[in-house]
Every structure is written in structure tokens, then in C-alpha cells.
């Protein structure tokens, strides 16, 4: 932090602990995939993370005796995944800042919270869909773009259509060997709204039936699998994937090298310069069973044709 100002240093220390609570409240992406606790938190100095791409293996067998000649050769390819940064920056005019202080309006605290929410939104976009800085080619694929399974659904405005699509999606995931004690359903906002309003003639809600299906393998009637609204999915689309639990790190994970951190300084280092505020985080989604030809992963099943109006 430039300028050596004790007040700005104090404000940074004050704001940083609030970031986690904002991320927890605002981030949908952290519900989509689990965060890898071992590889995360290494700081911005780490430019890439390594991932291993496993080629699918044949299944186990049953026999009356132990066989010694059934081994598969594990085909593993090491890949380097570049980790981008997500950031936001604002300028507060020095006199405006003094005026806010005089009126006891915590403008800098409000801005810090808003910046965290915007970074969380940007990170959610990368996790759900990916990152294409030029607007055409994805440099980083998110869950929808990497989905190696797909199901064609029908209009979500009719009772039972989303449920049927979820059943088909989970069946495809299981055929690909993607088993979980619970699955999540992620819907575009339009289709999420239609599902929340979906009832049959007797008043039975479609969401209850879907939650039962998502959690058919969950112990003791628990419901680890949930239904989420994902703003970055286009109308008519959805996804089903294993829940974002630590046990499912074998499928995918989020590498968060740095939780967003605040930095505050006087512009130009002058004590009465404008106050500059910046937040920087670094996060990337990682998929572990990418097909070497299509760069898709069977751990995600996308659903299309759910209707857009």
C-alpha cells in the first residue's frame, strides 16, 4: 500500500474480513463446484495450476478368484491451467470522501462490499459458463461449455417436463460413472421461475418431486442436492452435476489462489489525493476427466430446449 497512511491501512484490515461473508451470500458459483482447500490460498504469485486428464477406464469385475491380468494402463496427461485474476477498482474524490466522513456515511465500506459482490458475480460467470475475453473463443471453459453429457428437454412451463429431463440427465451421468450421494440442478432464471410455479392439477409441486430424485442416494432422507438459479445460463438451458462436496473433488474443483483482497491508497501518493480502492482475486474452475479430443467432461450433463418464453 503506497502513501503509508495509517487510516487506509486500518480500513483495509477492517474490510478484508467482510469479504468471505459477502462471497458466501452472493456467490452461486461456490454452490456449483467444491473449492480445493489444498491448492487454494497460494497467492497471486502462482500463475498456473496443474491438472491431470484421465482417460476413462473399464469397470471392475466379479470372479471366484483373484485375477492378476486385468489391469488397465492409466493414460494420464498433465495440463497446465492458467489462473486469471478478477478485479474491480474505484476512485473516490478526496473532497467527496471528506464530506462522507463528516456526515458519518461509510461510503468506503459500502463500496468495498459492492466490489466484492461484483467480483463474485464475475467469478460465478467463469465457473458456470467460462471466459471468452474476445467474445468468441473460450480461453477457460465453465461447466456448461465443458458438459460432456446432454439431454434435450421440453417446455418447462408444463408440469413434469423438468422432472423428466432431470431423470434423463442423472441416468446419463450414472452411465458415465458419475455417482454422487446427491446431484444439483441448475436452471436459467426464466426456467427456474417457471419451475418454482409448477404444480399439477392436485396442487403437487414439481420441485418436491425433483428434489426427491436429486437426493435418491442421500442418507437418512437428507437433501444435499438442491435446485439453483444461475443467471449465466441462457433461457431454455439447465445443468445437472454432482453436489459441490469435498468427496466430489475427484470430478472437478475450484482453485481459488486468492480470495479478493482490498487495497487502498492515495492517488499519486499525495495525502490529499483521490482515494483509490481496488479488489483483486484469482480463481479458476478445473475439470479432471476431459476428453482429449472434445475437451468436454462427462461429470456435467446440460439440458436444452426447456423453452424461452
PDB file of C-alpha atoms in Angstrom:
ATOM      1  CA  UNK A   1       0.000   0.000   0.000  1.00  0.00           C
ATOM      2  CA  UNK A   2       1.504   3.292  -1.082  1.00  0.00           C
ATOM      3  CA  UNK A   3       1.416   6.512   0.892  1.00  0.00           C
ATOM      4  CA  UNK A   4       1.912   4.798   4.239  1.00  0.00           C
ATOM      5  CA  UNK A   5      -1.357   6.179   5.556  1.00  0.00           C
ATOM      6  CA  UNK A   6      -2.419   4.531   8.804  1.00  0.00           C
ATOM      7  CA  UNK A   7      -6.105   5.230   8.213  1.00  0.00           C
ATOM      8  CA  UNK A   8      -6.149   3.499   4.837  1.00  0.00           C
ATOM      9  CA  UNK A   9      -4.237   0.559   6.292  1.00  0.00           C
ATOM     10  CA  UNK A  10      -6.806   0.354   9.071  1.00  0.00           C
ATOM     11  CA  UNK A  11      -9.658   0.429   6.550  1.00  0.00           C
ATOM     12  CA  UNK A  12      -8.095  -2.427   4.565  1.00  0.00           C
ATOM     13  CA  UNK A  13      -7.812  -4.525   7.729  1.00  0.00           C
ATOM     14  CA  UNK A  14     -11.387  -3.628   8.561  1.00  0.00           C
ATOM     15  CA  UNK A  15     -12.833  -4.517   5.164  1.00  0.00           C
ATOM     16  CA  UNK A  16     -10.960  -7.738   4.321  1.00  0.00           C
ATOM     17  CA  UNK A  17     -12.740  -9.938   6.905  1.00  0.00           C
ATOM     18  CA  UNK A  18     -16.142  -8.958   5.474  1.00  0.00           C
ATOM     19  CA  UNK A  19     -15.293 -10.360   2.054  1.00  0.00           C
ATOM     20  CA  UNK A  20     -15.960 -14.017   2.940  1.00  0.00           C
ATOM     21  CA  UNK A  21     -19.449 -13.280   4.229  1.00  0.00           C
ATOM     22  CA  UNK A  22     -20.275 -11.342   1.053  1.00  0.00           C
ATOM     23  CA  UNK A  23     -18.921 -14.137  -1.146  1.00  0.00           C
ATOM     24  CA  UNK A  24     -20.916 -16.707   0.809  1.00  0.00           C
ATOM     25  CA  UNK A  25     -24.100 -14.707   0.389  1.00  0.00           C
ATOM     26  CA  UNK A  26     -23.585 -13.613  -3.226  1.00  0.00           C
ATOM     27  CA  UNK A  27     -21.742 -16.444  -4.980  1.00  0.00           C
ATOM     28  CA  UNK A  28     -23.723 -19.063  -6.873  1.00  0.00           C
ATOM     29  CA  UNK A  29     -20.508 -20.493  -8.341  1.00  0.00           C
ATOM     30  CA  UNK A  30     -19.394 -21.851  -4.990  1.00  0.00           C
ATOM     31  CA  UNK A  31     -22.560 -23.970  -4.976  1.00  0.00           C
ATOM     32  CA  UNK A  32     -21.715 -25.407  -8.393  1.00  0.00           C
ATOM     33  CA  UNK A  33     -18.288 -26.861  -7.634  1.00  0.00           C
ATOM     34  CA  UNK A  34     -16.235 -27.591  -4.499  1.00  0.00           C
ATOM     35  CA  UNK A  35     -13.242 -25.434  -3.578  1.00  0.00           C
ATOM     36  CA  UNK A  36      -9.975 -27.348  -3.358  1.00  0.00           C
ATOM     37  CA  UNK A  37      -8.598 -26.484   0.106  1.00  0.00           C
ATOM     38  CA  UNK A  38      -5.071 -27.771  -0.572  1.00  0.00           C
ATOM     39  CA  UNK A  39      -4.372 -25.861  -3.781  1.00  0.00           C
ATOM     40  CA  UNK A  40      -6.266 -22.695  -2.906  1.00  0.00           C
ATOM     41  CA  UNK A  41      -4.836 -19.743  -0.992  1.00  0.00           C
ATOM     42  CA  UNK A  42      -1.366 -19.851  -2.561  1.00  0.00           C
ATOM     43  CA  UNK A  43      -1.446 -16.222  -3.671  1.00  0.00           C
ATOM     44  CA  UNK A  44      -1.196 -14.276  -6.922  1.00  0.00           C
ATOM     45  CA  UNK A  45       2.409 -15.386  -7.488  1.00  0.00           C
ATOM     46  CA  UNK A  46       1.133 -18.748  -8.743  1.00  0.00           C
ATOM     47  CA  UNK A  47       0.332 -18.238 -12.425  1.00  0.00           C
ATOM     48  CA  UNK A  48      -0.754 -21.771 -13.351  1.00  0.00           C
ATOM     49  CA  UNK A  49      -2.060 -24.900 -11.670  1.00  0.00           C
ATOM     50  CA  UNK A  50      -1.518 -28.426 -12.900  1.00  0.00           C
ATOM     51  CA  UNK A  51      -4.341 -30.777 -13.663  1.00  0.00           C
ATOM     52  CA  UNK A  52      -4.242 -34.410 -14.708  1.00  0.00           C
ATOM     53  CA  UNK A  53      -6.507 -35.571 -17.507  1.00  0.00           C
ATOM     54  CA  UNK A  54      -7.550 -39.191 -17.049  1.00  0.00           C
ATOM     55  CA  UNK A  55      -8.806 -41.309 -19.916  1.00  0.00           C
ATOM     56  CA  UNK A  56     -11.856 -43.383 -18.952  1.00  0.00           C
ATOM     57  CA  UNK A  57     -11.115 -46.908 -17.693  1.00  0.00           C
ATOM     58  CA  UNK A  58     -13.104 -50.115 -17.941  1.00  0.00           C
ATOM     59  CA  UNK A  59     -15.122 -51.228 -14.930  1.00  0.00           C
ATOM     60  CA  UNK A  60     -14.332 -53.658 -12.137  1.00  0.00           C
ATOM     61  CA  UNK A  61     -15.125 -57.380 -12.482  1.00  0.00           C
ATOM     62  CA  UNK A  62     -16.508 -60.264 -10.437  1.00  0.00           C
ATOM     63  CA  UNK A  63     -14.772 -63.659 -10.231  1.00  0.00           C
ATOM     64  CA  UNK A  64     -14.375 -66.570  -7.831  1.00  0.00           C
ATOM     65  CA  UNK A  65     -10.639 -65.998  -7.607  1.00  0.00           C
ATOM     66  CA  UNK A  66      -8.320 -63.019  -7.586  1.00  0.00           C
ATOM     67  CA  UNK A  67      -7.192 -62.234 -11.111  1.00  0.00           C
ATOM     68  CA  UNK A  68      -3.715 -60.887 -11.855  1.00  0.00           C
ATOM     69  CA  UNK A  69      -4.101 -59.993 -15.517  1.00  0.00           C
ATOM     70  CA  UNK A  70      -6.968 -57.474 -15.619  1.00  0.00           C
ATOM     71  CA  UNK A  71      -5.106 -54.253 -15.079  1.00  0.00           C
ATOM     72  CA  UNK A  72      -5.775 -51.130 -17.108  1.00  0.00           C
ATOM     73  CA  UNK A  73      -2.989 -48.834 -18.138  1.00  0.00           C
ATOM     74  CA  UNK A  74      -3.899 -45.419 -16.759  1.00  0.00           C
ATOM     75  CA  UNK A  75      -3.454 -42.885 -19.526  1.00  0.00           C
ATOM     76  CA  UNK A  76      -2.666 -39.625 -17.790  1.00  0.00           C
ATOM     77  CA  UNK A  77      -1.837 -36.330 -19.422  1.00  0.00           C
ATOM     78  CA  UNK A  78      -0.602 -33.374 -17.424  1.00  0.00           C
ATOM     79  CA  UNK A  79      -2.068 -29.986 -18.297  1.00  0.00           C
ATOM     80  CA  UNK A  80      -1.197 -26.508 -17.094  1.00  0.00           C
ATOM     81  CA  UNK A  81      -4.226 -24.324 -16.400  1.00  0.00           C
ATOM     82  CA  UNK A  82      -3.580 -20.581 -16.275  1.00  0.00           C
ATOM     83  CA  UNK A  83      -5.331 -18.819 -13.417  1.00  0.00           C
ATOM     84  CA  UNK A  84      -6.837 -15.429 -14.321  1.00  0.00           C
ATOM     85  CA  UNK A  85      -7.424 -12.597 -11.883  1.00  0.00           C
ATOM     86  CA  UNK A  86     -10.760 -10.931 -11.224  1.00  0.00           C
ATOM     87  CA  UNK A  87     -10.607  -7.316 -10.112  1.00  0.00           C
ATOM     88  CA  UNK A  88     -12.537  -4.119  -9.593  1.00  0.00           C
ATOM     89  CA  UNK A  89     -11.286  -0.587  -8.946  1.00  0.00           C
ATOM     90  CA  UNK A  90     -12.911   2.707  -7.988  1.00  0.00           C
ATOM     91  CA  UNK A  91     -11.817   6.281  -7.340  1.00  0.00           C
ATOM     92  CA  UNK A  92     -13.292   8.442  -4.556  1.00  0.00           C
ATOM     93  CA  UNK A  93     -12.670  12.156  -4.893  1.00  0.00           C
ATOM     94  CA  UNK A  94     -10.828  13.407  -1.832  1.00  0.00           C
ATOM     95  CA  UNK A  95     -13.337  16.160  -1.010  1.00  0.00           C
ATOM     96  CA  UNK A  96     -16.249  13.770  -1.510  1.00  0.00           C
ATOM     97  CA  UNK A  97     -14.589  11.341   0.882  1.00  0.00           C
ATOM     98  CA  UNK A  98     -14.211  14.085   3.489  1.00  0.00           C
ATOM     99  CA  UNK A  99     -17.868  15.043   3.027  1.00  0.00           C
ATOM    100  CA  UNK A 100     -19.000  11.442   3.526  1.00  0.00           C
ATOM    101  CA  UNK A 101     -16.859  11.152   6.665  1.00  0.00           C
ATOM    102  CA  UNK A 102     -18.318  14.380   8.011  1.00  0.00           C
ATOM    103  CA  UNK A 103     -21.850  13.009   7.536  1.00  0.00           C
ATOM    104  CA  UNK A 104     -20.785   9.640   9.036  1.00  0.00           C
ATOM    105  CA  UNK A 105     -21.675   7.821   5.812  1.00  0.00           C
ATOM    106  CA  UNK A 106     -19.395   4.745   5.478  1.00  0.00           C
ATOM    107  CA  UNK A 107     -19.008   5.190   1.729  1.00  0.00           C
ATOM    108  CA  UNK A 108     -15.760   3.193   1.551  1.00  0.00           C
ATOM    109  CA  UNK A 109     -17.307   0.243   3.413  1.00  0.00           C
ATOM    110  CA  UNK A 110     -20.309   0.272   1.084  1.00  0.00           C
ATOM    111  CA  UNK A 111     -18.038   0.395  -1.951  1.00  0.00           C
ATOM    112  CA  UNK A 112     -15.889  -2.466  -0.647  1.00  0.00           C
ATOM    113  CA  UNK A 113     -18.973  -4.658  -0.214  1.00  0.00           C
ATOM    114  CA  UNK A 114     -20.245  -3.713  -3.662  1.00  0.00           C
ATOM    115  CA  UNK A 115     -16.879  -4.532  -5.233  1.00  0.00           C
ATOM    116  CA  UNK A 116     -16.868  -7.957  -3.601  1.00  0.00           C
ATOM    117  CA  UNK A 117     -20.373  -8.648  -4.914  1.00  0.00           C
ATOM    118  CA  UNK A 118     -19.287  -7.654  -8.432  1.00  0.00           C
ATOM    119  CA  UNK A 119     -16.184  -9.863  -8.283  1.00  0.00           C
ATOM    120  CA  UNK A 120     -18.308 -12.758  -7.016  1.00  0.00           C
ATOM    121  CA  UNK A 121     -20.603 -12.203  -9.985  1.00  0.00           C
ATOM    122  CA  UNK A 122     -17.651 -12.265 -12.394  1.00  0.00           C
ATOM    123  CA  UNK A 123     -16.295 -15.444 -10.817  1.00  0.00           C
ATOM    124  CA  UNK A 124     -19.719 -17.103 -10.994  1.00  0.00           C
ATOM    125  CA  UNK A 125     -19.774 -16.371 -14.722  1.00  0.00           C
ATOM    126  CA  UNK A 126     -16.423 -18.103 -15.208  1.00  0.00           C
ATOM    127  CA  UNK A 127     -17.449 -21.151 -13.157  1.00  0.00           C
ATOM    128  CA  UNK A 128     -20.867 -21.564 -14.794  1.00  0.00           C
ATOM    129  CA  UNK A 129     -20.036 -20.717 -18.402  1.00  0.00           C
ATOM    130  CA  UNK A 130     -16.376 -19.816 -18.839  1.00  0.00           C
ATOM    131  CA  UNK A 131     -14.256 -16.906 -20.014  1.00  0.00           C
ATOM    132  CA  UNK A 132     -14.006 -15.662 -23.602  1.00  0.00           C
ATOM    133  CA  UNK A 133     -12.244 -12.266 -23.492  1.00  0.00           C
ATOM    134  CA  UNK A 134     -12.644 -11.654 -27.231  1.00  0.00           C
ATOM    135  CA  UNK A 135     -16.290 -12.684 -27.194  1.00  0.00           C
ATOM    136  CA  UNK A 136     -15.855 -15.768 -29.409  1.00  0.00           C
ATOM    137  CA  UNK A 137     -13.392 -18.416 -28.269  1.00  0.00           C
ATOM    138  CA  UNK A 138     -13.356 -19.668 -24.692  1.00  0.00           C
ATOM    139  CA  UNK A 139      -9.924 -19.485 -23.080  1.00  0.00           C
ATOM    140  CA  UNK A 140     -11.454 -21.087 -19.979  1.00  0.00           C
ATOM    141  CA  UNK A 141     -14.491 -23.346 -20.167  1.00  0.00           C
ATOM    142  CA  UNK A 142     -17.025 -23.333 -17.379  1.00  0.00           C
ATOM    143  CA  UNK A 143     -19.451 -26.100 -16.502  1.00  0.00           C
ATOM    144  CA  UNK A 144     -21.973 -25.565 -19.297  1.00  0.00           C
ATOM    145  CA  UNK A 145     -19.343 -25.341 -22.037  1.00  0.00           C
ATOM    146  CA  UNK A 146     -17.442 -28.363 -20.734  1.00  0.00           C
ATOM    147  CA  UNK A 147     -20.517 -30.597 -20.327  1.00  0.00           C
ATOM    148  CA  UNK A 148     -19.827 -33.981 -21.908  1.00  0.00           C
ATOM    149  CA  UNK A 149     -23.386 -35.243 -21.484  1.00  0.00           C
ATOM    150  CA  UNK A 150     -26.539 -33.608 -22.788  1.00  0.00           C
ATOM    151  CA  UNK A 151     -30.312 -34.087 -22.730  1.00  0.00           C
ATOM    152  CA  UNK A 152     -32.969 -32.447 -24.883  1.00  0.00           C
ATOM    153  CA  UNK A 153     -35.857 -31.360 -22.686  1.00  0.00           C
ATOM    154  CA  UNK A 154     -39.286 -29.889 -23.260  1.00  0.00           C
ATOM    155  CA  UNK A 155     -41.065 -26.679 -22.253  1.00  0.00           C
ATOM    156  CA  UNK A 156     -40.519 -26.046 -18.535  1.00  0.00           C
ATOM    157  CA  UNK A 157     -43.903 -24.332 -18.415  1.00  0.00           C
ATOM    158  CA  UNK A 158     -45.644 -27.736 -18.454  1.00  0.00           C
ATOM    159  CA  UNK A 159     -45.683 -29.800 -15.274  1.00  0.00           C
ATOM    160  CA  UNK A 160     -43.330 -32.777 -15.323  1.00  0.00           C
ATOM    161  CA  UNK A 161     -41.054 -31.728 -18.165  1.00  0.00           C
ATOM    162  CA  UNK A 162     -38.195 -30.533 -15.964  1.00  0.00           C
ATOM    163  CA  UNK A 163     -38.543 -33.637 -13.798  1.00  0.00           C
ATOM    164  CA  UNK A 164     -38.296 -35.886 -16.858  1.00  0.00           C
ATOM    165  CA  UNK A 165     -35.196 -34.024 -18.038  1.00  0.00           C
ATOM    166  CA  UNK A 166     -33.559 -34.407 -14.616  1.00  0.00           C
ATOM    167  CA  UNK A 167     -34.231 -38.160 -14.609  1.00  0.00           C
ATOM    168  CA  UNK A 168     -32.657 -38.457 -18.066  1.00  0.00           C
ATOM    169  CA  UNK A 169     -29.667 -36.309 -17.064  1.00  0.00           C
ATOM    170  CA  UNK A 170     -28.894 -38.312 -13.917  1.00  0.00           C
ATOM    171  CA  UNK A 171     -29.208 -41.536 -15.915  1.00  0.00           C
ATOM    172  CA  UNK A 172     -26.619 -40.251 -18.377  1.00  0.00           C
ATOM    173  CA  UNK A 173     -24.285 -39.206 -15.573  1.00  0.00           C
ATOM    174  CA  UNK A 174     -24.506 -42.656 -14.000  1.00  0.00           C
ATOM    175  CA  UNK A 175     -23.842 -44.332 -17.348  1.00  0.00           C
ATOM    176  CA  UNK A 176     -20.648 -42.258 -17.422  1.00  0.00           C
ATOM    177  CA  UNK A 177     -19.712 -43.498 -13.943  1.00  0.00           C
ATOM    178  CA  UNK A 178     -20.553 -40.190 -12.252  1.00  0.00           C
ATOM    179  CA  UNK A 179     -22.151 -41.323  -8.990  1.00  0.00           C
ATOM    180  CA  UNK A 180     -22.864 -38.985  -6.084  1.00  0.00           C
ATOM    181  CA  UNK A 181     -24.920 -39.047  -2.884  1.00  0.00           C
ATOM    182  CA  UNK A 182     -26.736 -36.057  -4.339  1.00  0.00           C
ATOM    183  CA  UNK A 183     -26.985 -34.073  -7.551  1.00  0.00           C
ATOM    184  CA  UNK A 184     -27.663 -30.386  -8.139  1.00  0.00           C
ATOM    185  CA  UNK A 185     -29.975 -28.905 -10.742  1.00  0.00           C
ATOM    186  CA  UNK A 186     -29.006 -25.502 -12.152  1.00  0.00           C
ATOM    187  CA  UNK A 187     -31.549 -23.568 -14.191  1.00  0.00           C
ATOM    188  CA  UNK A 188     -31.588 -20.371 -16.236  1.00  0.00           C
ATOM    189  CA  UNK A 189     -33.621 -17.643 -14.455  1.00  0.00           C
ATOM    190  CA  UNK A 190     -36.645 -17.905 -16.765  1.00  0.00           C
ATOM    191  CA  UNK A 191     -36.916 -21.668 -16.409  1.00  0.00           C
ATOM    192  CA  UNK A 192     -36.202 -21.514 -12.678  1.00  0.00           C
ATOM    193  CA  UNK A 193     -39.137 -19.135 -12.267  1.00  0.00           C
ATOM    194  CA  UNK A 194     -41.390 -21.447 -14.263  1.00  0.00           C
ATOM    195  CA  UNK A 195     -40.338 -24.448 -12.177  1.00  0.00           C
ATOM    196  CA  UNK A 196     -40.994 -22.616  -8.914  1.00  0.00           C
ATOM    197  CA  UNK A 197     -44.562 -22.042 -10.126  1.00  0.00           C
ATOM    198  CA  UNK A 198     -45.105 -25.547 -11.492  1.00  0.00           C
ATOM    199  CA  UNK A 199     -47.924 -27.581  -9.927  1.00  0.00           C
ATOM    200  CA  UNK A 200     -50.129 -30.398 -11.185  1.00  0.00           C
ATOM    201  CA  UNK A 201     -53.930 -30.414 -11.084  1.00  0.00           C
ATOM    202  CA  UNK A 202     -53.947 -31.550  -7.438  1.00  0.00           C
ATOM    203  CA  UNK A 203     -51.500 -28.857  -6.297  1.00  0.00           C
ATOM    204  CA  UNK A 204     -48.422 -31.085  -6.068  1.00  0.00           C
ATOM    205  CA  UNK A 205     -45.278 -29.015  -6.619  1.00  0.00           C
ATOM    206  CA  UNK A 206     -42.831 -30.239  -9.235  1.00  0.00           C
ATOM    207  CA  UNK A 207     -39.856 -29.047  -7.155  1.00  0.00           C
ATOM    208  CA  UNK A 208     -40.632 -31.582  -4.396  1.00  0.00           C
ATOM    209  CA  UNK A 209     -40.546 -34.451  -6.883  1.00  0.00           C
ATOM    210  CA  UNK A 210     -37.283 -33.194  -8.398  1.00  0.00           C
ATOM    211  CA  UNK A 211     -35.593 -32.829  -5.014  1.00  0.00           C
ATOM    212  CA  UNK A 212     -36.548 -36.413  -4.223  1.00  0.00           C
ATOM    213  CA  UNK A 213     -34.918 -37.574  -7.453  1.00  0.00           C
ATOM    214  CA  UNK A 214     -31.787 -35.469  -6.920  1.00  0.00           C
ATOM    215  CA  UNK A 215     -31.333 -36.984  -3.460  1.00  0.00           C
ATOM    216  CA  UNK A 216     -32.376 -40.577  -4.090  1.00  0.00           C
ATOM    217  CA  UNK A 217     -28.954 -41.788  -2.874  1.00  0.00           C
ATOM    218  CA  UNK A 218     -28.685 -39.371   0.068  1.00  0.00           C
ATOM    219  CA  UNK A 219     -28.530 -40.951   3.540  1.00  0.00           C
ATOM    220  CA  UNK A 220     -31.312 -40.660   6.131  1.00  0.00           C
ATOM    221  CA  UNK A 221     -33.616 -38.611   3.962  1.00  0.00           C
ATOM    222  CA  UNK A 222     -31.181 -35.679   3.794  1.00  0.00           C
ATOM    223  CA  UNK A 223     -31.169 -33.340   0.803  1.00  0.00           C
ATOM    224  CA  UNK A 224     -27.620 -32.352  -0.141  1.00  0.00           C
ATOM    225  CA  UNK A 225     -28.749 -31.862  -3.741  1.00  0.00           C
ATOM    226  CA  UNK A 226     -30.578 -28.609  -4.432  1.00  0.00           C
ATOM    227  CA  UNK A 227     -32.145 -26.533  -7.209  1.00  0.00           C
ATOM    228  CA  UNK A 228     -30.339 -23.292  -8.045  1.00  0.00           C
ATOM    229  CA  UNK A 229     -30.955 -20.308 -10.286  1.00  0.00           C
ATOM    230  CA  UNK A 230     -27.875 -19.469 -12.379  1.00  0.00           C
ATOM    231  CA  UNK A 231     -28.010 -16.048 -14.119  1.00  0.00           C
ATOM    232  CA  UNK A 232     -25.304 -17.008 -16.620  1.00  0.00           C
ATOM    233  CA  UNK A 233     -27.304 -19.822 -18.182  1.00  0.00           C
ATOM    234  CA  UNK A 234     -29.252 -18.827 -21.285  1.00  0.00           C
ATOM    235  CA  UNK A 235     -33.029 -19.178 -21.200  1.00  0.00           C
ATOM    236  CA  UNK A 236     -34.036 -22.706 -22.135  1.00  0.00           C
ATOM    237  CA  UNK A 237     -30.959 -24.335 -20.623  1.00  0.00           C
ATOM    238  CA  UNK A 238     -30.030 -26.103 -17.400  1.00  0.00           C
ATOM    239  CA  UNK A 239     -27.363 -28.414 -15.943  1.00  0.00           C
ATOM    240  CA  UNK A 240     -27.213 -31.398 -13.606  1.00  0.00           C
ATOM    241  CA  UNK A 241     -23.983 -32.305 -11.820  1.00  0.00           C
ATOM    242  CA  UNK A 242     -22.741 -33.933  -8.597  1.00  0.00           C
ATOM    243  CA  UNK A 243     -23.061 -31.800  -5.476  1.00  0.00           C
ATOM    244  CA  UNK A 244     -20.179 -29.455  -4.610  1.00  0.00           C
ATOM    245  CA  UNK A 245     -18.847 -31.626  -1.775  1.00  0.00           C
ATOM    246  CA  UNK A 246     -15.246 -32.439  -0.911  1.00  0.00           C
ATOM    247  CA  UNK A 247     -15.870 -36.085  -1.794  1.00  0.00           C
ATOM    248  CA  UNK A 248     -16.604 -34.954  -5.364  1.00  0.00           C
ATOM    249  CA  UNK A 249     -13.226 -33.280  -5.854  1.00  0.00           C
ATOM    250  CA  UNK A 250     -12.473 -36.335  -7.992  1.00  0.00           C
ATOM    251  CA  UNK A 251     -14.747 -34.864 -10.668  1.00  0.00           C
ATOM    252  CA  UNK A 252     -13.998 -31.133 -10.557  1.00  0.00           C
ATOM    253  CA  UNK A 253     -12.909 -28.338  -8.259  1.00  0.00           C
ATOM    254  CA  UNK A 254     -12.362 -24.614  -7.892  1.00  0.00           C
ATOM    255  CA  UNK A 255      -8.822 -23.358  -7.371  1.00  0.00           C
ATOM    256  CA  UNK A 256      -9.026 -20.001  -5.579  1.00  0.00           C
ATOM    257  CA  UNK A 257      -5.462 -18.780  -5.312  1.00  0.00           C
ATOM    258  CA  UNK A 258      -6.560 -15.574  -3.609  1.00  0.00           C
ATOM    259  CA  UNK A 259      -9.839 -14.588  -2.039  1.00  0.00           C
ATOM    260  CA  UNK A 260     -10.456 -10.979  -3.123  1.00  0.00           C
ATOM    261  CA  UNK A 261      -8.347  -8.561  -1.084  1.00  0.00           C
ATOM    262  CA  UNK A 262      -8.707  -4.816  -0.640  1.00  0.00           C
ATOM    263  CA  UNK A 263      -6.042  -2.258  -1.295  1.00  0.00           C
ATOM    264  CA  UNK A 264      -6.444   1.489  -0.650  1.00  0.00           C
ATOM    265  CA  UNK A 265      -4.036   4.307  -1.466  1.00  0.00           C
ATOM    266  CA  UNK A 266      -3.878   7.999  -2.230  1.00  0.00           C
ATOM    267  CA  UNK A 267      -3.594   8.676  -5.943  1.00  0.00           C
ATOM    268  CA  UNK A 268      -0.011   9.668  -6.689  1.00  0.00           C
ATOM    269  CA  UNK A 269       0.947   9.051  -3.064  1.00  0.00           C
ATOM    270  CA  UNK A 270      -0.238  12.527  -2.093  1.00  0.00           C
ATOM    271  CA  UNK A 271      -2.025  12.729   1.305  1.00  0.00           C
ATOM    272  CA  UNK A 272      -4.833  14.789  -0.222  1.00  0.00           C
ATOM    273  CA  UNK A 273      -5.083  12.905  -3.475  1.00  0.00           C
ATOM    274  CA  UNK A 274      -8.139  10.944  -4.546  1.00  0.00           C
ATOM    275  CA  UNK A 275      -8.619   7.695  -2.653  1.00  0.00           C
ATOM    276  CA  UNK A 276      -8.164   4.651  -4.870  1.00  0.00           C
ATOM    277  CA  UNK A 277      -9.791   1.352  -3.906  1.00  0.00           C
ATOM    278  CA  UNK A 278      -9.005  -1.941  -5.576  1.00  0.00           C
ATOM    279  CA  UNK A 279     -10.011  -5.552  -5.031  1.00  0.00           C
ATOM    280  CA  UNK A 280      -8.220  -8.464  -6.670  1.00  0.00           C
ATOM    281  CA  UNK A 281      -8.984 -12.178  -6.519  1.00  0.00           C
ATOM    282  CA  UNK A 282      -7.797 -15.165  -8.542  1.00  0.00           C
ATOM    283  CA  UNK A 283      -9.949 -18.189  -9.286  1.00  0.00           C
ATOM    284  CA  UNK A 284     -10.307 -20.877 -11.948  1.00  0.00           C
ATOM    285  CA  UNK A 285     -12.545 -23.965 -12.343  1.00  0.00           C
ATOM    286  CA  UNK A 286     -10.794 -27.278 -13.042  1.00  0.00           C
ATOM    287  CA  UNK A 287     -12.172 -30.468 -14.628  1.00  0.00           C
ATOM    288  CA  UNK A 288     -10.381 -33.778 -14.240  1.00  0.00           C
ATOM    289  CA  UNK A 289     -11.834 -36.129 -16.875  1.00  0.00           C
ATOM    290  CA  UNK A 290     -11.632 -34.041 -20.022  1.00  0.00           C
ATOM    291  CA  UNK A 291     -11.940 -35.863 -23.312  1.00  0.00           C
ATOM    292  CA  UNK A 292      -8.645 -35.197 -25.158  1.00  0.00           C
ATOM    293  CA  UNK A 293     -10.416 -34.564 -28.465  1.00  0.00           C
ATOM    294  CA  UNK A 294     -13.536 -32.600 -27.488  1.00  0.00           C
ATOM    295  CA  UNK A 295     -12.282 -31.111 -24.194  1.00  0.00           C
ATOM    296  CA  UNK A 296     -15.621 -31.991 -22.622  1.00  0.00           C
ATOM    297  CA  UNK A 297     -16.172 -33.708 -19.291  1.00  0.00           C
ATOM    298  CA  UNK A 298     -18.898 -36.299 -18.542  1.00  0.00           C
ATOM    299  CA  UNK A 299     -19.348 -35.055 -14.953  1.00  0.00           C
ATOM    300  CA  UNK A 300     -21.760 -32.363 -16.192  1.00  0.00           C
ATOM    301  CA  UNK A 301     -24.962 -33.002 -18.137  1.00  0.00           C
ATOM    302  CA  UNK A 302     -26.532 -29.986 -19.824  1.00  0.00           C
ATOM    303  CA  UNK A 303     -30.220 -29.728 -20.628  1.00  0.00           C
ATOM    304  CA  UNK A 304     -31.503 -27.777 -23.628  1.00  0.00           C
ATOM    305  CA  UNK A 305     -34.852 -26.869 -25.196  1.00  0.00           C
ATOM    306  CA  UNK A 306     -36.678 -26.062 -21.934  1.00  0.00           C
ATOM    307  CA  UNK A 307     -38.367 -23.069 -23.566  1.00  0.00           C
ATOM    308  CA  UNK A 308     -37.565 -19.368 -23.597  1.00  0.00           C
ATOM    309  CA  UNK A 309     -40.956 -17.670 -23.373  1.00  0.00           C
TER     310      UNK A 309
END
